[in-house]
Amino acid sequence: MAGIEQITVTADEAGMRLDRWFKSHFPGLGHGHLQKLLRTGQVRVDGKRAETSTRVATGQVVRIPPLGVDANVKAQDNPSAKPRSRKLVDSDREAVEAMILYRDREVMVLNKPAGLAVQGGSGLTRHLDGMLEAFRNQKGEKPRLVHRLDRETSGILLLALTRKAAAEMSKSFRARQTRKIYWALVAGAPKPRQGRISTYLARDEGEERMRVARHGEDDAQHSLSLYSVVENAGQKVCWVSLRPITGRTHQLRAHMAHVHHPIVGDPKYFNVENWEMPGGIQNKLHLHARRIVIPHPSGRGVIDVSAPLPPHMQQSWNLLGFDATQYDPETDDPEE
């Protein structure tokens, strides 16, 4: 049947309620419409009927029926949408190709710029998932997102070029065989200089943010992050290396705010009273997905890629006298 889609759940989406998963992918789809699709069996998870409260798992495949012509549904999900112009397709291809750090027949690794959304949402007309339409192959397949980054977070983003590669890499995320390293500039100087942050996180109802929750609360998920201070600029700010062991929404941002060292430029979680931005530093989120290490989906070796800092963070590093070349990820990344 024309218009049916099969979307694979990414590692970062594991544990989400199905209704919230739909809201993130199809923000214009009403709750009543979704319930009708579920009730009539048109939406299925791994081929089985599901409910709005069903929690999705990494690697599961969600069947999406035709959603009809709806101005609120993303244009790329609307089977009646007009085809994009060749000029726009070429522009998207050139933009994505400029982000490529690594590519082979099965995998593509991008350095996503800060400010570019990974997927569509309310009011967004340009996002990476839509730009990847320019890379559809002769079979009609386009690169698949294996995980996500927040819109204002820059850095490493992993894409699968085949269905098999997507499944294998999703398994690696689920089995925690993937090592992800982030760099951040945070307020203050965490003590001790190395540590672990373990909390439960739940969505803050009515707000597009996460909050620290108690075990047993609805939607609360265990979240674990490791941190290591790389270098201080006095007691005002410091450079930290972060390793998320779990992959919850806004995990690193919420965790650093929870230990009273929020990430500089974070519009949702920065909560230090009477704090002034050091001179010359831009008020943008200073969080960068620096490095990823993951088994190659073919079973041959590993993919190990690092991304250079985005311009606003490199400017801050220069102002503060931090030298990214002096940090050795092989020995200095946070360890369990």
Short mmCIF file of C-alpha atoms in Angstrom, two decimals:
data_model
loop_
_atom_site.label_atom_id
_atom_site.label_comp_id
_atom_site.label_asym_id
_atom_site.label_seq_id
_atom_site.Cartn_x
_atom_site.Cartn_y
_atom_site.Cartn_z
CA MET A 1 0.00 0.00 0.00
CA ALA A 2 1.46 3.33 -1.06
CA GLY A 3 2.43 5.69 1.66
CA ILE A 4 3.24 3.14 4.38
CA GLU A 5 6.50 3.78 6.25
CA GLN A 6 8.60 1.57 8.50
CA ILE A 7 10.62 3.57 11.04
CA THR A 8 13.24 1.94 13.26
CA VAL A 9 13.39 3.07 16.90
CA THR A 10 16.78 4.58 17.70
CA ALA A 11 18.77 3.93 20.87
CA ASP A 12 18.01 7.43 22.22
CA GLU A 13 14.27 6.72 21.89
CA ALA A 14 14.32 3.48 23.91
CA GLY A 15 11.75 3.51 26.70
CA MET A 16 9.59 6.29 25.23
CA ARG A 17 5.82 5.86 25.31
CA LEU A 18 4.48 5.26 21.82
CA ASP A 19 2.31 8.40 21.89
CA ARG A 20 5.35 10.54 22.76
CA TRP A 21 7.40 8.78 20.10
CA PHE A 22 4.74 9.77 17.57
CA LYS A 23 4.68 13.35 18.86
CA SER A 24 8.43 13.66 18.27
CA HIS A 25 8.20 12.26 14.74
CA PHE A 26 4.79 13.63 13.66
CA PRO A 27 4.06 16.71 15.81
CA GLY A 28 0.92 17.53 13.84
CA LEU A 29 -0.76 14.16 14.39
CA GLY A 30 -3.58 14.57 16.91
CA HIS A 31 -3.97 12.22 19.89
CA GLY A 32 -7.45 11.16 18.77
CA HIS A 33 -6.22 10.38 15.28
CA LEU A 34 -3.37 8.29 16.68
CA GLN A 35 -5.74 6.37 18.97
CA LYS A 36 -7.98 5.54 16.02
CA LEU A 37 -5.00 4.27 14.00
CA LEU A 38 -3.93 2.10 16.94
CA ARG A 39 -7.46 0.85 17.65
CA THR A 40 -7.91 -0.24 14.02
CA GLY A 41 -4.51 -1.94 13.91
CA GLN A 42 -3.04 0.39 11.29
CA VAL A 43 -0.09 1.28 13.54
CA ARG A 44 1.96 -1.74 14.63
CA VAL A 45 5.20 -2.28 16.51
CA ASP A 46 7.24 -5.21 15.20
CA GLY A 47 4.07 -6.38 13.46
CA LYS A 48 1.98 -6.44 16.65
CA ARG A 49 -0.88 -4.25 17.83
CA ALA A 50 0.10 -1.60 20.36
CA GLU A 51 -1.38 1.05 22.65
CA THR A 52 -0.46 4.68 23.31
CA SER A 53 1.20 3.58 26.57
CA THR A 54 3.36 0.93 24.88
CA ARG A 55 7.06 1.64 25.44
CA VAL A 56 9.27 1.28 22.39
CA ALA A 57 12.67 -0.43 22.40
CA THR A 58 15.80 0.13 20.34
CA GLY A 59 15.63 -1.62 16.98
CA GLN A 60 11.87 -2.11 16.97
CA VAL A 61 10.10 -1.18 13.74
CA VAL A 62 7.00 1.00 13.86
CA ARG A 63 4.56 0.69 10.95
CA ILE A 64 3.22 4.12 9.93
CA PRO A 65 0.11 4.11 7.70
CA PRO A 66 -0.69 6.98 5.31
CA LEU A 67 -1.49 9.96 7.53
CA GLY A 68 -3.50 11.93 4.99
CA VAL A 69 -3.22 15.52 3.88
CA ASP A 70 -2.76 17.58 7.03
CA ALA A 71 -1.03 20.93 7.11
CA ASN A 72 0.29 20.11 10.57
CA VAL A 73 1.91 16.85 9.53
CA LYS A 74 5.47 17.23 8.31
CA ALA A 75 5.61 17.78 4.57
CA GLN A 76 8.06 14.93 4.00
CA ASP A 77 5.58 12.55 5.71
CA ASN A 78 2.69 13.70 3.52
CA PRO A 79 2.33 11.44 0.48
CA SER A 80 0.57 14.28 -1.36
CA ALA A 81 3.41 16.73 -0.80
CA LYS A 82 4.91 18.31 -3.88
CA PRO A 83 8.31 16.98 -4.95
CA ARG A 84 11.18 19.23 -3.99
CA SER A 85 13.05 21.15 -6.65
CA ARG A 86 16.33 19.81 -8.01
CA LYS A 87 18.05 22.99 -6.80
CA LEU A 88 16.89 22.33 -3.23
CA VAL A 89 17.93 18.66 -3.39
CA ASP A 90 21.40 19.61 -4.66
CA SER A 91 21.71 22.23 -1.92
CA ASP A 92 20.83 19.67 0.76
CA ARG A 93 23.28 17.14 -0.65
CA GLU A 94 26.12 19.67 -0.67
CA ALA A 95 25.34 20.75 2.89
CA VAL A 96 25.33 17.18 4.21
CA GLU A 97 28.45 16.21 2.27
CA ALA A 98 30.29 19.10 3.96
CA MET A 99 29.47 17.46 7.32
CA ILE A 100 30.83 13.98 6.46
CA LEU A 101 33.71 12.79 8.65
CA TYR A 102 33.61 9.12 7.60
CA ARG A 103 31.76 7.08 5.01
CA ASP A 104 31.78 3.56 3.61
CA ARG A 105 29.12 1.35 2.04
CA GLU A 106 27.25 0.80 5.29
CA VAL A 107 27.95 3.76 7.57
CA MET A 108 28.14 7.54 7.40
CA VAL A 109 29.35 9.73 10.28
CA LEU A 110 28.52 13.44 10.26
CA ASN A 111 29.68 16.47 12.23
CA LYS A 112 26.30 18.11 12.80
CA PRO A 113 26.48 21.88 13.23
CA ALA A 114 24.87 23.51 16.26
CA GLY A 115 21.41 24.87 15.44
CA LEU A 116 20.46 22.22 12.88
CA ALA A 117 17.60 20.02 14.10
CA VAL A 118 17.98 16.29 13.49
CA GLN A 119 14.26 15.71 12.98
CA GLY A 120 11.23 17.85 12.25
CA GLY A 121 9.08 19.60 14.81
CA SER A 122 6.68 22.48 15.23
CA GLY A 123 7.76 25.44 13.12
CA LEU A 124 10.78 23.67 11.61
CA THR A 125 11.15 23.76 7.84
CA ARG A 126 14.75 22.55 7.59
CA HIS A 127 16.20 19.59 9.45
CA LEU A 128 18.72 16.85 8.80
CA ASP A 129 16.23 14.00 8.35
CA GLY A 130 14.56 15.98 5.57
CA MET A 131 17.90 16.87 3.99
CA LEU A 132 18.78 13.17 3.80
CA GLU A 133 16.04 12.76 1.18
CA ALA A 134 18.74 13.92 -1.25
CA PHE A 135 20.65 10.67 -0.54
CA ARG A 136 17.94 8.17 -1.45
CA ASN A 137 19.42 5.27 -3.45
CA GLN A 138 17.96 3.41 -6.42
CA LYS A 139 15.88 1.28 -4.04
CA GLY A 140 14.34 4.41 -2.55
CA GLU A 141 16.18 4.02 0.75
CA LYS A 142 17.72 6.98 2.51
CA PRO A 143 20.32 7.01 5.33
CA ARG A 144 18.79 6.01 8.66
CA LEU A 145 19.36 7.86 11.92
CA VAL A 146 20.79 5.48 14.52
CA HIS A 147 20.64 8.03 17.35
CA ARG A 148 19.88 11.73 17.79
CA LEU A 149 21.40 14.98 19.03
CA ASP A 150 19.59 17.98 20.44
CA ARG A 151 19.19 20.83 17.97
CA GLU A 152 21.76 23.07 19.69
CA THR A 153 24.26 20.24 20.34
CA SER A 154 26.97 19.89 17.69
CA GLY A 155 29.11 16.94 16.72
CA ILE A 156 29.12 13.25 15.91
CA LEU A 157 25.96 11.80 14.39
CA LEU A 158 25.89 8.22 13.16
CA LEU A 159 23.85 7.14 10.12
CA ALA A 160 23.24 3.69 8.66
CA LEU A 161 23.18 3.32 4.89
CA THR A 162 21.51 -0.12 4.90
CA ARG A 163 18.71 -1.70 6.91
CA LYS A 164 21.10 -4.38 8.22
CA ALA A 165 23.63 -1.77 9.37
CA ALA A 166 20.86 0.12 11.20
CA ALA A 167 19.78 -3.05 13.01
CA GLU A 168 23.35 -4.03 13.97
CA MET A 169 24.29 -0.58 15.25
CA SER A 170 21.03 -0.31 17.19
CA LYS A 171 21.97 -3.60 18.86
CA SER A 172 25.36 -2.14 19.77
CA PHE A 173 23.68 0.88 21.40
CA ARG A 174 21.25 -1.38 23.25
CA ALA A 175 24.08 -3.61 24.52
CA ARG A 176 26.11 -0.53 25.53
CA GLN A 177 28.96 -1.53 23.24
CA THR A 178 29.12 2.05 21.98
CA ARG A 179 31.39 4.65 23.55
CA LYS A 180 30.18 8.24 23.18
CA ILE A 181 32.27 11.17 24.44
CA TYR A 182 31.02 14.74 24.72
CA TRP A 183 32.91 17.92 25.54
CA ALA A 184 31.27 20.75 27.44
CA LEU A 185 32.04 24.06 29.09
CA VAL A 186 30.34 24.18 32.49
CA ALA A 187 29.91 26.72 35.26
CA GLY A 188 32.22 26.31 38.24
CA ALA A 189 34.61 23.42 38.88
CA PRO A 190 33.12 20.02 39.78
CA LYS A 191 34.59 18.21 42.77
CA PRO A 192 35.80 15.54 42.73
CA ARG A 193 37.41 16.05 39.32
CA GLN A 194 36.10 12.69 38.14
CA GLY A 195 32.79 11.15 39.06
CA ARG A 196 29.51 9.54 38.10
CA ILE A 197 26.01 11.01 38.13
CA SER A 198 23.20 8.52 38.65
CA THR A 199 19.57 9.69 38.78
CA TYR A 200 16.12 8.94 37.45
CA LEU A 201 14.88 11.35 34.80
CA ALA A 202 11.32 12.08 33.69
CA ARG A 203 9.81 14.61 31.33
CA ASP A 204 8.73 17.80 33.03
CA GLU A 205 5.05 18.01 32.07
CA GLY A 206 4.23 21.20 30.24
CA GLU A 207 7.90 21.96 29.66
CA GLU A 208 10.27 20.79 26.94
CA ARG A 209 12.81 19.62 29.48
CA MET A 210 13.65 16.74 31.80
CA ARG A 211 13.66 16.73 35.60
CA VAL A 212 15.26 14.54 38.22
CA ALA A 213 12.58 12.12 39.44
CA ARG A 214 12.16 9.47 42.13
CA HIS A 215 12.38 5.77 41.39
CA GLY A 216 8.91 4.44 40.67
CA GLU A 217 7.47 7.67 39.28
CA ASP A 218 5.59 7.44 36.00
CA ASP A 219 7.97 7.60 33.02
CA ALA A 220 11.04 7.85 35.30
CA GLN A 221 14.08 6.17 33.71
CA HIS A 222 17.43 5.44 35.29
CA SER A 223 20.20 7.60 33.81
CA LEU A 224 23.95 7.31 34.32
CA SER A 225 26.70 9.69 33.16
CA LEU A 226 30.44 9.86 33.83
CA TYR A 227 32.38 13.12 33.90
CA SER A 228 36.03 14.17 34.04
CA VAL A 229 37.40 17.70 34.43
CA VAL A 230 39.97 18.32 31.70
CA GLU A 231 41.03 21.89 32.52
CA ASN A 232 39.90 24.82 34.67
CA ALA A 233 39.71 28.53 33.94
CA GLY A 234 39.92 29.56 37.57
CA GLN A 235 36.72 28.72 39.44
CA LYS A 236 34.43 30.39 36.89
CA VAL A 237 34.19 27.73 34.18
CA CYS A 238 35.84 24.49 33.23
CA TRP A 239 36.18 22.07 30.33
CA VAL A 240 34.70 18.65 31.08
CA SER A 241 34.62 15.40 29.15
CA LEU A 242 31.32 13.56 29.52
CA ARG A 243 30.36 9.98 28.81
CA PRO A 244 26.65 9.05 28.84
CA ILE A 245 26.25 5.38 29.77
CA THR A 246 22.52 5.53 29.18
CA GLY A 247 20.98 7.61 26.40
CA ARG A 248 18.07 9.61 27.81
CA THR A 249 16.71 12.86 26.38
CA HIS A 250 18.77 15.86 27.55
CA GLN A 251 20.64 13.53 29.90
CA LEU A 252 23.97 15.34 30.07
CA ARG A 253 22.34 18.75 30.25
CA ALA A 254 20.02 17.71 33.08
CA HIS A 255 22.76 15.85 34.95
CA MET A 256 25.25 18.73 34.93
CA ALA A 257 22.53 21.12 36.14
CA HIS A 258 21.63 18.61 38.87
CA VAL A 259 25.19 18.70 40.29
CA HIS A 260 25.15 22.54 40.14
CA HIS A 261 27.54 22.82 37.19
CA PRO A 262 25.18 23.50 34.26
CA ILE A 263 26.47 23.72 30.71
CA VAL A 264 27.27 27.27 29.58
CA GLY A 265 24.70 28.71 27.18
CA ASP A 266 22.01 26.13 27.96
CA PRO A 267 18.64 27.93 27.66
CA LYS A 268 16.71 25.15 29.44
CA TYR A 269 18.92 24.03 32.30
CA PHE A 270 21.36 26.83 33.21
CA ASN A 271 20.29 27.76 36.73
CA VAL A 272 23.11 29.68 38.47
CA GLU A 273 21.86 32.92 40.02
CA ASN A 274 23.69 36.20 39.35
CA TRP A 275 26.05 34.47 36.93
CA GLU A 276 27.74 36.56 34.25
CA MET A 277 29.03 35.13 30.99
CA PRO A 278 32.83 35.51 30.76
CA GLY A 279 33.75 38.24 28.27
CA GLY A 280 33.87 37.20 24.63
CA ILE A 281 32.04 33.88 25.10
CA GLN A 282 28.90 33.50 23.02
CA ASN A 283 25.63 32.64 24.75
CA LYS A 284 25.19 29.37 22.88
CA LEU A 285 25.03 25.81 24.18
CA HIS A 286 28.60 24.61 24.79
CA LEU A 287 27.97 20.88 24.32
CA HIS A 288 29.69 18.91 21.56
CA ALA A 289 29.52 15.21 20.67
CA ARG A 290 33.27 14.83 20.30
CA ARG A 291 33.88 11.14 19.66
CA ILE A 292 32.16 7.83 18.97
CA VAL A 293 33.56 4.30 19.07
CA ILE A 294 31.28 1.50 17.88
CA PRO A 295 31.77 -1.98 16.39
CA HIS A 296 31.45 -1.85 12.62
CA PRO A 297 28.08 -3.38 11.61
CA SER A 298 29.89 -5.72 9.22
CA GLY A 299 31.69 -7.30 12.19
CA ARG A 300 35.07 -6.10 10.90
CA GLY A 301 36.87 -3.83 13.34
CA VAL A 302 35.49 -0.65 14.91
CA ILE A 303 34.47 2.83 13.81
CA ASP A 304 36.34 5.45 15.83
CA VAL A 305 35.69 9.03 14.73
CA SER A 306 36.23 12.42 16.40
CA ALA A 307 34.69 15.76 15.41
CA PRO A 308 36.40 19.18 15.64
CA LEU A 309 34.84 21.79 17.89
CA PRO A 310 32.15 24.07 16.40
CA PRO A 311 33.18 27.72 15.82
CA HIS A 312 31.55 29.16 18.96
CA MET A 313 33.21 26.56 21.22
CA GLN A 314 36.59 26.91 19.49
CA GLN A 315 36.35 30.67 20.10
CA SER A 316 35.70 30.02 23.80
CA TRP A 317 38.58 27.54 24.00
CA ASN A 318 40.89 30.15 22.47
CA LEU A 319 39.71 32.88 24.89
CA LEU A 320 40.16 30.60 27.90
CA GLY A 321 43.54 29.23 26.78
CA PHE A 322 42.31 25.65 26.37
CA ASP A 323 44.13 23.54 23.78
CA ALA A 324 42.04 20.69 22.36
CA THR A 325 45.15 19.11 20.80
CA GLN A 326 46.60 18.43 24.28
CA TYR A 327 43.76 16.04 25.18
CA ASP A 328 44.31 12.38 24.30
CA PRO A 329 40.94 10.59 23.97
CA GLU A 330 42.65 7.19 24.15
CA THR A 331 43.74 7.78 27.76
CA ASP A 332 41.75 10.75 29.06
CA ASP A 333 38.13 9.84 28.34
CA PRO A 334 35.99 9.10 31.45
CA GLU A 335 36.09 5.49 32.59
CA GLU A 336 33.64 3.48 34.65
#
